[in-house]
Structures are given as structure tokens and as C-alpha cells.
Tab-separated table of C-alpha atoms and ligand atoms in Angstrom:
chain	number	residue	atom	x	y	z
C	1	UNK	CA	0.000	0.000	0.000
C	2	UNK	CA	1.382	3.339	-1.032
C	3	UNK	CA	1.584	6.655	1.210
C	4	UNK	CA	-1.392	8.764	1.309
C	5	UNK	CA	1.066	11.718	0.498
C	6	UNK	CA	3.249	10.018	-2.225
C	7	UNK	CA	0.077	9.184	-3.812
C	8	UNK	CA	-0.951	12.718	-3.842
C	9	UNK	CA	2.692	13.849	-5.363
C	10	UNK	CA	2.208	11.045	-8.015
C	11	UNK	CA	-1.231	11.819	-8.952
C	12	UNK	CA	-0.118	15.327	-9.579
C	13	UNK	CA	2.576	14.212	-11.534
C	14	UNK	CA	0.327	12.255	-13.661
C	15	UNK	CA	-1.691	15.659	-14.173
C	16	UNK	CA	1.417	17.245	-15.246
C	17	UNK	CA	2.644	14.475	-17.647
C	18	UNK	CA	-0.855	15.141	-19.255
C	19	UNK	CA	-0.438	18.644	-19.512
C	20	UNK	CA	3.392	17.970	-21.300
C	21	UNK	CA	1.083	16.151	-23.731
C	22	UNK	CA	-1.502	18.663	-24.075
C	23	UNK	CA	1.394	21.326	-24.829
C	24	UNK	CA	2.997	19.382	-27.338
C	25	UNK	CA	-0.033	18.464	-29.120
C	26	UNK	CA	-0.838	22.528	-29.229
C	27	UNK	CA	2.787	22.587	-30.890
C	28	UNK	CA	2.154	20.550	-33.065
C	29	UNK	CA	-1.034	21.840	-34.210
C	30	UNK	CA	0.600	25.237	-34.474
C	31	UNK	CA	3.211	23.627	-36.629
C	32	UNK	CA	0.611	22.245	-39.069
C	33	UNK	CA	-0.274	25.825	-39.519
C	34	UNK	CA	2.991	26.834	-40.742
C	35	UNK	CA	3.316	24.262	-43.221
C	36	UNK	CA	6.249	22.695	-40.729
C	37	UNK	CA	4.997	18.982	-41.611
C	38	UNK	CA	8.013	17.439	-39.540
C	39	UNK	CA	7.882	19.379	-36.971
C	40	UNK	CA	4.191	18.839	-36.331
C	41	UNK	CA	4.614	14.872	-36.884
C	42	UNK	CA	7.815	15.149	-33.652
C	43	UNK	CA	5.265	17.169	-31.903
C	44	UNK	CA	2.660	14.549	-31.814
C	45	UNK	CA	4.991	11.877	-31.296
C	46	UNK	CA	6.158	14.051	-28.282
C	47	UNK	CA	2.504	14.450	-27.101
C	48	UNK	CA	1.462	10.819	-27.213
C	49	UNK	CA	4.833	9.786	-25.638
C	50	UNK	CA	4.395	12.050	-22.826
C	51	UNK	CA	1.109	10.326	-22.413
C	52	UNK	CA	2.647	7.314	-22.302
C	53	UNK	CA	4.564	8.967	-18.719
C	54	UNK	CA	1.175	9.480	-17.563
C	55	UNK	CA	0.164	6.113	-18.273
C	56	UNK	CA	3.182	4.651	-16.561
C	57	UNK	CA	2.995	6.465	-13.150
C	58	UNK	CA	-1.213	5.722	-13.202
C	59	UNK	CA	-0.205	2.412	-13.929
C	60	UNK	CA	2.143	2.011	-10.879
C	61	UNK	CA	-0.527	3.978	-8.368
C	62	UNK	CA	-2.505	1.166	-9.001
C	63	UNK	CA	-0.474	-1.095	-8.844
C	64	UNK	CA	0.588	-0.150	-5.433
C	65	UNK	CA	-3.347	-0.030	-4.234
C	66	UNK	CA	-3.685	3.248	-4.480
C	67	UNK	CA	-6.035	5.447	-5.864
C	68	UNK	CA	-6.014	7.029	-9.092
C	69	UNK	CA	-7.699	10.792	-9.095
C	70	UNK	CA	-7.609	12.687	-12.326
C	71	UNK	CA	-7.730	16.596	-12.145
C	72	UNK	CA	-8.617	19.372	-14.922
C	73	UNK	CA	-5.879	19.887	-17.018
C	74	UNK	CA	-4.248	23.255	-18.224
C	75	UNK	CA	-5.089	24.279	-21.405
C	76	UNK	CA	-1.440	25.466	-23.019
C	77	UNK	CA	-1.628	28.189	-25.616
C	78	UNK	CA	-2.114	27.965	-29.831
C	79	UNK	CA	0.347	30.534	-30.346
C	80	UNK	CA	4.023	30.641	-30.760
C	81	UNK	CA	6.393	33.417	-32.688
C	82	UNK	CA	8.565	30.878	-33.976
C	83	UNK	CA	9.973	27.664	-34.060
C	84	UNK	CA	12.427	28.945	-32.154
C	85	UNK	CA	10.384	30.366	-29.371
C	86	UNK	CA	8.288	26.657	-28.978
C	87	UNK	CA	11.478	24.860	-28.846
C	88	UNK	CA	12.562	27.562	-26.184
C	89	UNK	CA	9.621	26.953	-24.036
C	90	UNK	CA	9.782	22.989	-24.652
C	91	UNK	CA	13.832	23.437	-23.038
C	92	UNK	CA	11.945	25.500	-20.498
C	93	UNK	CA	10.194	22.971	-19.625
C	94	UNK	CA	11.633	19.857	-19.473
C	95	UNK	CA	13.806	21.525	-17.066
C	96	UNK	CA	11.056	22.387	-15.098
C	97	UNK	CA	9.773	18.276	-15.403
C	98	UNK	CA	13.134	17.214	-14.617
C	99	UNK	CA	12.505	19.163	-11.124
C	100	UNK	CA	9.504	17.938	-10.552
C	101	UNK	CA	10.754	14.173	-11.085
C	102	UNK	CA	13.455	14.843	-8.457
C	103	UNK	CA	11.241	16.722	-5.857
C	104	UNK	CA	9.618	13.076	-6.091
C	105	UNK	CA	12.516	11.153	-5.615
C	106	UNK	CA	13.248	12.983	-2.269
C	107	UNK	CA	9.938	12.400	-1.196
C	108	UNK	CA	10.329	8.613	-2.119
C	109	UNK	CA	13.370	9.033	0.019
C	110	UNK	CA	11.848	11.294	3.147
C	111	UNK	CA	9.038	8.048	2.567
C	112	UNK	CA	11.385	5.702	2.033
C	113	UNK	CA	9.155	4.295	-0.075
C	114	UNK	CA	11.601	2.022	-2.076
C	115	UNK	CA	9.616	0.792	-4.620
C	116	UNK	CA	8.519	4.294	-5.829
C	117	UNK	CA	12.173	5.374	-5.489
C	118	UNK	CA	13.464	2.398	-7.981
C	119	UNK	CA	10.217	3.594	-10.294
C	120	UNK	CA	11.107	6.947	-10.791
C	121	UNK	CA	14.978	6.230	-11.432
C	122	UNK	CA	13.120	5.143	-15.366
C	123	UNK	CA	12.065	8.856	-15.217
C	124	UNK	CA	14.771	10.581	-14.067
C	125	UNK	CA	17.236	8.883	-16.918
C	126	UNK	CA	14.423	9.777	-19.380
C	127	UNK	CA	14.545	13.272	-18.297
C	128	UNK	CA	18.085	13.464	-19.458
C	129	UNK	CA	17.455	12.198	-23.214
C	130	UNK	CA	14.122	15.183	-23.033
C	131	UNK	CA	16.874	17.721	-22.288
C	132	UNK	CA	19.211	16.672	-24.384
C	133	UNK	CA	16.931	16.258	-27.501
C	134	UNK	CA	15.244	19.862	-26.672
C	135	UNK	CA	18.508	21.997	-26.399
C	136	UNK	CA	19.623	20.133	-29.335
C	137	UNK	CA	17.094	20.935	-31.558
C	138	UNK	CA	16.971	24.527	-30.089
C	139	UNK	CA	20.535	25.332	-30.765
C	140	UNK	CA	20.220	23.951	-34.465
C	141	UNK	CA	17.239	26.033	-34.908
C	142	UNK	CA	19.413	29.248	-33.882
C	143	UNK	CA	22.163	27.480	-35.966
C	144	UNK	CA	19.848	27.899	-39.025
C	145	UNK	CA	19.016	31.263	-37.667
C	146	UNK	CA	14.591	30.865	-36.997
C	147	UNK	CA	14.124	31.930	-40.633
C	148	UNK	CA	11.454	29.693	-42.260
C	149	UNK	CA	13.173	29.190	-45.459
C	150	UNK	CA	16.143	28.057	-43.487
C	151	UNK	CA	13.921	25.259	-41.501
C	152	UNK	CA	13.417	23.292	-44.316
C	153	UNK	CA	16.164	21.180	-43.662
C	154	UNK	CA	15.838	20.690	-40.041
C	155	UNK	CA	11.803	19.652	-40.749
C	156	UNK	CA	12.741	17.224	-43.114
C	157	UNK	CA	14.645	15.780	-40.183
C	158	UNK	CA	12.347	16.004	-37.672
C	159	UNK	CA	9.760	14.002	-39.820
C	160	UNK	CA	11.995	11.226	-39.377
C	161	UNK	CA	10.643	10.307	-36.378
C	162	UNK	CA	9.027	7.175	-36.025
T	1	LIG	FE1	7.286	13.365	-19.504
T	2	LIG	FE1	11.532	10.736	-24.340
């Protein structure tokens, strides 16, 4: 049986995993209105793998006998300057995620609550590769200087994704 308090922190997480999805599907729907094909396609991978975090930690709560409480989620905006600018704000924040995760982990620890410690060690590695992909694609999109023309390249990329 889990914590009545880590349940609470987990359940929130969950919330905020759903939001990161919400936000990257807004991305990506503001890409498909700048023609930015690949860009939209890595956004909605983004969105539906960020749900895939919320499914993961909802997963565990009840696995653990605990109680699974959904809450309203945020609505993000429909409106970014530039690529440039969304990729600034998705750096911002996974940064801000990555803080979250570990205020978690020292709960797990203040709890020591093992078993959600050794759980959120998946998240806290994954938090590194959403950092690292995020600043990399934001410093190639200053590389390439946020001019539309000068995407092209970089959206061809991004529509690798699979
Ligand atoms: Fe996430
Ligand atoms: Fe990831």
C-alpha cells in the first residue's frame, strides 16, 4: 500500500505528464499551420509519448493499491512566434519536469518508499534524453538562424521520427 502523500505527489505528476502532452499536441497543431509537416509529426509523437509517462505512473498507483484521481488539465496556448520560441519553451520545460521528477525522488526518500524510489529512477534517466533532444534541436534552430526558409532542412529531419 502506497503513502497517502506520495500518492498525492504522483497523482499530480500524472496531471502534469498530461499537460506535457496537451502542450505538445498545441505545438504541433501550431506547426501544421505553418506548413512545418516534420515538426508537427515530432510534436505529436512528443505528445502521445508524454502520455505514455502518464500512463506509466497511473499504472504504478494502481499497482501499489492506491487510488487514481484525475484533475482538470491546463489548457497550453495555440500561439508561438517561432519555431524557435516553442522549442525555447519545450527546453523551459523539461527543465522544469526534470525538477519535478526529483522533488519526487526525495519524497520517495523522506518516505522511504523504495519501490517508488526504484520507479522513478526510469524517469529521471528519461529526463536526461528530453533535455538533451530539446537543447539540441533549439541550438540547431538558432544554428539555421529561426528563418522559415532556413527550416526546411531541419523539418525534413524532424519528420523522421518514427
Ligand atoms: Fe514526460
Ligand atoms: Fe523521451
Amino acid at each position: 500500500m502506497i503513502a497517502k502523500t506520495m500518492e498525492a505527489a504522483l497523482n499530480r505528476q500524472v496531471n502534469r505528464e498530461l499537460y506535457s502532452a496537451y502542450l505538445y499536441l498545441a505545438m504541433s497543431a501550431y506547426f501544421e499551420t505553418t506548413n512545418m509537416k516534420g515538426f508537427a509529426k515530432w510534436m505529436r509523437l512528443q505528445a502521445k509519448e508524454e502520455q505514455s509517462h502518464a500512463m506509466k505512473i497511473y499504472d504504478y498507483v494502481l499497482a501499489r493499491g492506491g487510488t487514481v484521481s484525475l484533475e482538470a488539465i491546463e489548457a497550453p496556448r495555440a500561439k508561438w512566434a517561432s519555431a524557435g520560441k516553442v522549442f525555447e519553451e519545450v527546453y523551459a520545460h523539461e527543465q522544469k519536469v526534470t525538477g519535478m521528477i526529483h522533488t519526487l525522488v526525495d519524497l520517495s526518500v523522506k518516505e522511504k518508499d523504495h519501490a517508488t524510489f526504484e520507479m522513478l529512477q526510469w524517469f529521471v534517466k528519461e529526463q536526461v534524453e528530453e533535455e538533451e533532444h530539446a537543447s539540441e534541436i533549439l541550438s540547431q534552430i538558432k544554428t539555421l538562424g529561426d528563418v522559415v526558409g532556413h527550416l526546411f532542412w531541419l523539418d525534413h529531419q524532424l519528420g523522421k521520427r518514427e
